[in-house]
Tab-separated table of C-alpha atoms in Angstrom:
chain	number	residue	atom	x	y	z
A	1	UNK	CA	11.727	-106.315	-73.053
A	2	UNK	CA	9.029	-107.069	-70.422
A	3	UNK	CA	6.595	-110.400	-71.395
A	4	UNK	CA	3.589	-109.611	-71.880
A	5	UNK	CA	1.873	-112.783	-71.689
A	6	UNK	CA	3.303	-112.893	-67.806
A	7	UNK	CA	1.551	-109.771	-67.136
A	8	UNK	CA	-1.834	-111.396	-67.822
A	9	UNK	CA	-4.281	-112.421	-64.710
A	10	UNK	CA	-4.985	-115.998	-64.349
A	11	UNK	CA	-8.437	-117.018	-65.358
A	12	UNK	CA	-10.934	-118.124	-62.588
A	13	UNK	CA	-10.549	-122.288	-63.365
A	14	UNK	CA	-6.432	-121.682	-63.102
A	15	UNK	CA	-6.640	-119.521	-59.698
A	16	UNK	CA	-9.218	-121.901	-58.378
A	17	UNK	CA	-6.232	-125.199	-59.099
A	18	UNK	CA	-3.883	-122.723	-57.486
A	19	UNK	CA	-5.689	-122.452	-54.477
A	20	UNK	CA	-5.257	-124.239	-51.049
A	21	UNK	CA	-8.539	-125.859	-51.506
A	22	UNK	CA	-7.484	-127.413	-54.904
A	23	UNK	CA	-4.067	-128.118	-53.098
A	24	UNK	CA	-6.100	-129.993	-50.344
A	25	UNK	CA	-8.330	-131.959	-53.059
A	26	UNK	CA	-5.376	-133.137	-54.912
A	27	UNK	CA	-3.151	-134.406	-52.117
A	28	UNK	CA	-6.178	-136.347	-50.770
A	29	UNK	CA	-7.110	-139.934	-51.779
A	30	UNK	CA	-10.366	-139.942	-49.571
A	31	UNK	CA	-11.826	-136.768	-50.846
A	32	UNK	CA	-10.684	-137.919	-54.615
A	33	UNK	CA	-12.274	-140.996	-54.363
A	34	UNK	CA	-15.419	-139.431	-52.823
A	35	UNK	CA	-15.814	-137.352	-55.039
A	36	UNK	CA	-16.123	-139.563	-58.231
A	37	UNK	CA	-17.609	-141.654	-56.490
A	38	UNK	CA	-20.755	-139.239	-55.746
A	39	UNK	CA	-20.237	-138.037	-59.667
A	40	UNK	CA	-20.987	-141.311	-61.087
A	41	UNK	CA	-23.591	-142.244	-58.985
A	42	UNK	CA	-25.172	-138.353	-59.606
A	43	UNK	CA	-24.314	-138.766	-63.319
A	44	UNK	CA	-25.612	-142.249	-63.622
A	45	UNK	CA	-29.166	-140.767	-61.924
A	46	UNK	CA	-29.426	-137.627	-63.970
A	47	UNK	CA	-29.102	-140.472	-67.158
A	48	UNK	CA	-31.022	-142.885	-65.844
A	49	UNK	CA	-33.340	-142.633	-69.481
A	50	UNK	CA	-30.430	-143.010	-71.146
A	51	UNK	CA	-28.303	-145.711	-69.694
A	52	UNK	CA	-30.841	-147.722	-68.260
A	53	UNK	CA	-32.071	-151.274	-69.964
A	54	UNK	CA	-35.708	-150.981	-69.214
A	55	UNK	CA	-37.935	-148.286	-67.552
A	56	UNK	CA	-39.092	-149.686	-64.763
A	57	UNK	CA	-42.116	-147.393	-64.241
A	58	UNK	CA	-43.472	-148.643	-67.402
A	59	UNK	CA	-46.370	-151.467	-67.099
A	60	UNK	CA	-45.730	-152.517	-70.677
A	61	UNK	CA	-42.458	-153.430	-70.570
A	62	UNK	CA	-42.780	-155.737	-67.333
A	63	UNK	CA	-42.976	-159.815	-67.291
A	64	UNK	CA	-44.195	-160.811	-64.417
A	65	UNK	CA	-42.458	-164.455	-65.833
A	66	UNK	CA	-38.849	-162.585	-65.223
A	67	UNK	CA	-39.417	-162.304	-61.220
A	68	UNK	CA	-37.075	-163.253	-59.429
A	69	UNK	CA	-34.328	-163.882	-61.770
A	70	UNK	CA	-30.851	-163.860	-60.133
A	71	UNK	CA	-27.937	-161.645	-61.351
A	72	UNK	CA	-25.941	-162.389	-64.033
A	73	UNK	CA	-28.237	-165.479	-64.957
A	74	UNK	CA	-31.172	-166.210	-67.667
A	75	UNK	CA	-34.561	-166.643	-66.675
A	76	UNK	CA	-35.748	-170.203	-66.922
A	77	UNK	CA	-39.314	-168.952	-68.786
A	78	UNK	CA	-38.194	-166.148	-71.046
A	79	UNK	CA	-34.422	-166.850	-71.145
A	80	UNK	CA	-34.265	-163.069	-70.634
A	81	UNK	CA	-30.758	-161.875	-68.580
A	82	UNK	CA	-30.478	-159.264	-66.193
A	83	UNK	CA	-27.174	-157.937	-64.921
A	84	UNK	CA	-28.136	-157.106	-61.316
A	85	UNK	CA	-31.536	-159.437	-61.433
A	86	UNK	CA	-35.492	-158.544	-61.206
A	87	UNK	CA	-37.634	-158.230	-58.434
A	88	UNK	CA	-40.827	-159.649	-57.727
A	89	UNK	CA	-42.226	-157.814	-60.185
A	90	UNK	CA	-39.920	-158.496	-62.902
A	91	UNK	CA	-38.415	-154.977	-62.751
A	92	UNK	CA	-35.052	-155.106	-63.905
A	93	UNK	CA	-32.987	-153.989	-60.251
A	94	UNK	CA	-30.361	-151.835	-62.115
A	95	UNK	CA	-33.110	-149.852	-63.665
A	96	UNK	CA	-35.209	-149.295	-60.125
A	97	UNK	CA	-31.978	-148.603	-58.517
A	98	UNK	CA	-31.001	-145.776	-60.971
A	99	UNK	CA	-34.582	-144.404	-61.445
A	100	UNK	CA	-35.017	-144.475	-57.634
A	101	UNK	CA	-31.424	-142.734	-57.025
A	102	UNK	CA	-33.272	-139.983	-58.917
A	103	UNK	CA	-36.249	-139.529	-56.247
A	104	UNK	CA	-33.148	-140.182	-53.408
A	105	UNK	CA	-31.224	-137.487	-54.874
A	106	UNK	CA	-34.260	-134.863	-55.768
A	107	UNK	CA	-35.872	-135.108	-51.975
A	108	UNK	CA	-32.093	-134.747	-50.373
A	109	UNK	CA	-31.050	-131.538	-52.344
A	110	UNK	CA	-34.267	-130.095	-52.275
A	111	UNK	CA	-34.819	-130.670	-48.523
A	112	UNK	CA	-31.277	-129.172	-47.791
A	113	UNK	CA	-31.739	-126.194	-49.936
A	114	UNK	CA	-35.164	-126.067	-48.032
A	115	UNK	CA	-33.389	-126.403	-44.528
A	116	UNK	CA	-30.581	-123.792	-45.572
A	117	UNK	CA	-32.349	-120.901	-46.600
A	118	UNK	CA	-34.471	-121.048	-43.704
A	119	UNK	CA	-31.961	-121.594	-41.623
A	120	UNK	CA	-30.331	-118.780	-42.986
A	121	UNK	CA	-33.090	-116.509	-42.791
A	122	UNK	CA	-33.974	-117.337	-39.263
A	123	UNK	CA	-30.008	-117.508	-38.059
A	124	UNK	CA	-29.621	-113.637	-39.489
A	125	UNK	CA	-32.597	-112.167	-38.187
A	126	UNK	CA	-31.789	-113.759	-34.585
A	127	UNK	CA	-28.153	-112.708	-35.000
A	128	UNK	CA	-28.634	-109.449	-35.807
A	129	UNK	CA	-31.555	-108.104	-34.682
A	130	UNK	CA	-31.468	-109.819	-31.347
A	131	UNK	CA	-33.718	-109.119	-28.281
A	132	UNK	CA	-37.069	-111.212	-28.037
A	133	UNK	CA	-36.927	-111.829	-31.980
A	134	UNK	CA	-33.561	-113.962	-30.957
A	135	UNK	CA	-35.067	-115.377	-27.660
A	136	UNK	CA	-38.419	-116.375	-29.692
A	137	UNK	CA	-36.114	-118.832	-32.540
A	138	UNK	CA	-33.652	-120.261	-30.790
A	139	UNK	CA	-35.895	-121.531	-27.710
A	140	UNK	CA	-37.779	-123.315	-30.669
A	141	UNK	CA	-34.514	-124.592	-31.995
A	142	UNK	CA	-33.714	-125.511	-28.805
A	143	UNK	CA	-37.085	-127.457	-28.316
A	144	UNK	CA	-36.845	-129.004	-31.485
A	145	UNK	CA	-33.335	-130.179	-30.541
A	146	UNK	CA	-34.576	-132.280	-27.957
A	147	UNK	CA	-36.457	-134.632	-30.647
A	148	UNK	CA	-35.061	-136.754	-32.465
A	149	UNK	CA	-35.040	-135.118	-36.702
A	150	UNK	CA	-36.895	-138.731	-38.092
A	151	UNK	CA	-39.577	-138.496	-35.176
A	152	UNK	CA	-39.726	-134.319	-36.178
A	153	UNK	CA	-40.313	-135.742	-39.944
A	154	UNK	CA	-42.292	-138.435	-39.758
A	155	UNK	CA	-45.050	-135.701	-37.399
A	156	UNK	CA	-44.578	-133.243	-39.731
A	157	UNK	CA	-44.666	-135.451	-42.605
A	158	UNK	CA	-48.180	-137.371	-40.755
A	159	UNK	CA	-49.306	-133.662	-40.131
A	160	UNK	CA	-49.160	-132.568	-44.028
A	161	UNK	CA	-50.789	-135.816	-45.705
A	162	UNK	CA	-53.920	-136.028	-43.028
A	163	UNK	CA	-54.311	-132.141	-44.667
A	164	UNK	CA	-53.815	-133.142	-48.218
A	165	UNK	CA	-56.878	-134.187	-50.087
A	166	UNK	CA	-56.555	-138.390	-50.710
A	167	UNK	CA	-56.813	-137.823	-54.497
A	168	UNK	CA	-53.813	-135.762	-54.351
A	169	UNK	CA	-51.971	-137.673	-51.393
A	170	UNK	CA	-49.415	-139.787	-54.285
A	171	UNK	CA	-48.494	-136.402	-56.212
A	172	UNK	CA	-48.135	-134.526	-53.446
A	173	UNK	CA	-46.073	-137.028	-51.754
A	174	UNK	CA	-42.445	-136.219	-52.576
A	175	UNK	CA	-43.025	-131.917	-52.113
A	176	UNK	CA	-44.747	-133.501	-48.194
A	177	UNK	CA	-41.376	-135.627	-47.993
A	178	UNK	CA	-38.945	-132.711	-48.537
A	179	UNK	CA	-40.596	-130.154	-46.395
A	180	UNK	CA	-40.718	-132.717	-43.607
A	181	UNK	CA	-37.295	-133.695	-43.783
A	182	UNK	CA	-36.169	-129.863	-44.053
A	183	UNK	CA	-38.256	-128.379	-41.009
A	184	UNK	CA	-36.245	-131.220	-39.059
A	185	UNK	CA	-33.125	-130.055	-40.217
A	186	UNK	CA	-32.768	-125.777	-40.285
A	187	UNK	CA	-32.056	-126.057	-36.754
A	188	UNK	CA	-28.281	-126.532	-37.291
A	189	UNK	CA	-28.063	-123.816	-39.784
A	190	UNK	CA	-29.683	-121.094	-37.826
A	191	UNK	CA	-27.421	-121.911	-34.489
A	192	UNK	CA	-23.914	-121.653	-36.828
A	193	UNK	CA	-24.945	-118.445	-38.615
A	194	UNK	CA	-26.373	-116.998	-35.883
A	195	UNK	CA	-23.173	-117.813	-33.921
A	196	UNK	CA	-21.011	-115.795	-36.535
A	197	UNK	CA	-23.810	-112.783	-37.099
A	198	UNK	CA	-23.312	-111.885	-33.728
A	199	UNK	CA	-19.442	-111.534	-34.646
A	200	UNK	CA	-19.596	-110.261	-38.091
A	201	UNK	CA	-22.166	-107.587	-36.760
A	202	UNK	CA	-19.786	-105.805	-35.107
A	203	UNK	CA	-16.812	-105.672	-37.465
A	204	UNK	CA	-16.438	-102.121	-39.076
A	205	UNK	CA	-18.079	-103.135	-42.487
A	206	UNK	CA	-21.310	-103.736	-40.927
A	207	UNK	CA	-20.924	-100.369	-38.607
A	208	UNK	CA	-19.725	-98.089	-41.943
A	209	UNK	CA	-22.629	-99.435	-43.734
A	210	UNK	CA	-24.777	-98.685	-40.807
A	211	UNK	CA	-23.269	-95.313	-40.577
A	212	UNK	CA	-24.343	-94.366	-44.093
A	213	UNK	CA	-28.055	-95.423	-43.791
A	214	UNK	CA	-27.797	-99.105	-45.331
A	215	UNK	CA	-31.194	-100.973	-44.153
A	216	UNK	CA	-31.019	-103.926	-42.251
A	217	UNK	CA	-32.140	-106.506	-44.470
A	218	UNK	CA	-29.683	-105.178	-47.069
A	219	UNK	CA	-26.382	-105.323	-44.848
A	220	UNK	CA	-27.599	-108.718	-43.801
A	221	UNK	CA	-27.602	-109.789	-47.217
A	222	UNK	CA	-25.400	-108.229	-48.933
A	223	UNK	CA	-22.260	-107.396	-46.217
A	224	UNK	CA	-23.161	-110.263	-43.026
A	225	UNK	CA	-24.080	-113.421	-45.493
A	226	UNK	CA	-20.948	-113.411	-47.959
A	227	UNK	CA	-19.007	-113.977	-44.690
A	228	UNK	CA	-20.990	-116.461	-42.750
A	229	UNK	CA	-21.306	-119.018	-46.122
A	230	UNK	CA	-17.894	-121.130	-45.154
A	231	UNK	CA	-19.237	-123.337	-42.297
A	232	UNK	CA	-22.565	-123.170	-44.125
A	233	UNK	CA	-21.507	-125.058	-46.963
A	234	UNK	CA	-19.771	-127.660	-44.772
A	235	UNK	CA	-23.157	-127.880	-42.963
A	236	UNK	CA	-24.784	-128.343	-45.771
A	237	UNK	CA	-23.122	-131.098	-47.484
A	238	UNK	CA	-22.538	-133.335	-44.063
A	239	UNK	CA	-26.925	-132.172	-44.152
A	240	UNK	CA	-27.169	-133.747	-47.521
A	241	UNK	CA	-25.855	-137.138	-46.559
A	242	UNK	CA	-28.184	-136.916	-43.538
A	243	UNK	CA	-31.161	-135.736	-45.712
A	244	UNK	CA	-30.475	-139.115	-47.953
A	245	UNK	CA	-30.918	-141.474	-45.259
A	246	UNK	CA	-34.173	-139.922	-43.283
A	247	UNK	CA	-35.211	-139.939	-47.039
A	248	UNK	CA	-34.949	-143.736	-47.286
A	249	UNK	CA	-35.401	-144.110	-43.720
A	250	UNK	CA	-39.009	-142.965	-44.204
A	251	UNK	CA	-39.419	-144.549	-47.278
A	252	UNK	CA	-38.400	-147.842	-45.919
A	253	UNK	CA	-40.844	-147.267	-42.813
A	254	UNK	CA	-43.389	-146.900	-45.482
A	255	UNK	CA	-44.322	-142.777	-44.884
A	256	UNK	CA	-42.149	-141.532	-47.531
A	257	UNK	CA	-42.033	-141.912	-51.153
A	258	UNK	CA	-45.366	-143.326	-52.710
A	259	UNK	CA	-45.216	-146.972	-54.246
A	260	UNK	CA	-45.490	-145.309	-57.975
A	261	UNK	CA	-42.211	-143.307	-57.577
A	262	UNK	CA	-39.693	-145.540	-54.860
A	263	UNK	CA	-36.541	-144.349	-54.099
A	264	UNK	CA	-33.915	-146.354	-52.756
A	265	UNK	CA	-35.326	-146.747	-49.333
A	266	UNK	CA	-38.816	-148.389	-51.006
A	267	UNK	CA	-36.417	-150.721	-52.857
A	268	UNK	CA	-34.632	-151.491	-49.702
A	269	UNK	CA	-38.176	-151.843	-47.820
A	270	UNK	CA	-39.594	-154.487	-50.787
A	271	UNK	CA	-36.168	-156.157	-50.888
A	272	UNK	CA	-36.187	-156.970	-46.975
A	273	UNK	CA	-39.150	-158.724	-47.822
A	274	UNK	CA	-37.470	-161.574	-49.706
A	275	UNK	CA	-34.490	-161.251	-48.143
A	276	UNK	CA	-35.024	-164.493	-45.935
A	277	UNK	CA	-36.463	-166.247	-48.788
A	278	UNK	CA	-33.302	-166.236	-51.005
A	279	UNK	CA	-33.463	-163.249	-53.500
A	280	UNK	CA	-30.573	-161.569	-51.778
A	281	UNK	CA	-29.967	-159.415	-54.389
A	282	UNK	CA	-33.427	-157.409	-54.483
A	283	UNK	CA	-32.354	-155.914	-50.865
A	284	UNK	CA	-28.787	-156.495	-51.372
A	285	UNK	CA	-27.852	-153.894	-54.173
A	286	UNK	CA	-29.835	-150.950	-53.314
A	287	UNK	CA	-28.984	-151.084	-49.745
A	288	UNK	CA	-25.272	-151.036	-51.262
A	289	UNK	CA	-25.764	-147.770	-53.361
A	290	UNK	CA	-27.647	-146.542	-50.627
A	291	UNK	CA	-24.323	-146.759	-48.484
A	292	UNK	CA	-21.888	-145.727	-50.675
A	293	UNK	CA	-23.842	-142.814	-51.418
A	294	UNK	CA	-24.219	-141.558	-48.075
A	295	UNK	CA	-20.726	-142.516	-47.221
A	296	UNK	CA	-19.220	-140.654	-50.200
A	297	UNK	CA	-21.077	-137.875	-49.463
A	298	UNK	CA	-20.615	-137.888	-45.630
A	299	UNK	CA	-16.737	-138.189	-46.266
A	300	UNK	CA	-16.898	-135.358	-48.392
A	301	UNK	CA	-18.184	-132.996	-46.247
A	302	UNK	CA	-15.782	-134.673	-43.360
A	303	UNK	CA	-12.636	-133.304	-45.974
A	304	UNK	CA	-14.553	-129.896	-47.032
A	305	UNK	CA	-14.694	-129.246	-42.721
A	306	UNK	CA	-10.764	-129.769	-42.536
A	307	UNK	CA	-9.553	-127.949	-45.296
A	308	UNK	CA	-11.751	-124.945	-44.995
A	309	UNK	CA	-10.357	-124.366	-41.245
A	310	UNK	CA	-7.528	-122.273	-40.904
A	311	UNK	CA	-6.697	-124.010	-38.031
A	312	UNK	CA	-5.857	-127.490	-39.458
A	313	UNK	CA	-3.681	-126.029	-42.785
């Protein structure tokens, strides 16, 4: 008598452990650690409300008497303890480093999602329609190339606030921020899906579907895309690591996120400040989440490029 229960398909979570990318994962300590690494630091962002001792964005709740209290100590005034220390503001530094992951983290996914759609866009359209449409976006990728992506950001980012109205300059800050930093980055999207248009485009899916009268946008959405997302994703989560420092990178220069809302790189700029003058630990802890954020990330993506080509396995 035949088992039924063998006969059953797998579900989509127990194919997905079966797979070689799940086989990859497991059997590596880097990605592993990475990984949870970039979890708790997301997690701990995304419940910054919740897990953090004060909110640091709230005037009522600050002393300026705490400033400057080292970590792990009390305050000689107040008697008040803070695990990580306070600032010069008395701003507990835990709580402004997980409220500030939260701007970090919101300007880096948004500018790569930014970046990668119109990346993609631009990389199909040059792919597949070709002639001067192709000519016309990659000679501007190519020009745009030749700058560095901060300089690209911080003149696009200078461009967009001298346009904005000064009473909306602060709220319109971080939206500014994350359309700079993702017009410096589509470049690298549109070259590697352009690159693998111009082979997909001539496989005999996209001729069949051109045989029966399938419009262009629609096979380049629906038939090219699916099979150009691989290397995209890898792009895009090497981009996000990237997108994370010109974020702070900006913000510490003091064009990016407005004094009312600072991210990690405004911590890092206000720490570097006192740095000389022995609070250590204002600078000192953000510039270490900063790091293993980016590194996490960056290592991720490193892993993600290896074990989605066939040619390493």
């Amino acid at each position: 008598m035949t088992d039924i229960s063998q006969n059953k398909p797998q579900s989509r979570i127990a194919a997905f452990w079966d797979s070689d990318l799940a086989y990859a994962f497991r059997h590596s300590p880097i990605a592993m650690v990475s990984f949870l690494t970039v979890f708790l630091l997301v997690f701990s962002a995304l419940c910054a409300p919740l897990i953090a001792p004060f909110n640091p964005y709230d005037p009522a709740s600050l002393d300026l008497m705490n400033g400057f209290t080292p970590p792990m100590t009390s305050n000689d005034f107040t008697g008040a303890e803070f695990m990580l220390g306070t600032d010069d503001q008395g701003r507990d530094v835990l709580s402004t480093i997980l409220y500030g992951m939260r701007i970090s983290l919101f300007v880096g996914f948004s500018a790569v999602m930014f970046a990668m759609i119109l990346g993609i866009s631009l990389g199909l359209i040059a792919g597949y329609i070709g002639g001067w449409t192709e000519t016309i976006i990659m000679r501007i990728a190519d020009v745009q190339l030749t700058f560095p992506s901060i300089l690209v950001a911080m003149l696009i980012f200078g461009i967009a606030k001298g346009v904005t109205p000064i009473e909306y300059r602060d709220q319109m800050a971080i939206w500014v921020l994350i359309i700079a930093i993702g017009l410096s980055d589509w470049v690298q999207f549109a070259r590697v899906v352009r690159g693998a248009t111009l082979v997909e485009k001539n496989r005999e899916y996209v001729l069949a579907a051109q045989l029966i009268g399938r419009s262009s946008p629609v096979i380049m959405l629906r038939h090219i895309l699916p099979n150009v997302l691989s290397p995209v994703l890898v792009i895009a989560t090497i981009s996000l690591a990237l997108a994370i420092i010109a974020e702070a990178t900006l913000s510490f220069l003091g064009v990016g996120a407005p004094p009312t809302q600072p991210s990690l790189g405004t911590l890092i700029r206000i720490g570097q400040g006192f740095l000389f003058s022995g609070e250590w630990w204002i600078l000192f802890f953000p510039s270490c989440t900063l790091l293993a954020l980016a590194l996490s990330v960056n290592l991720l993506g490193d892993w993600l490029r290896d074990a989605l080509n066939p040619k390493l396995r």
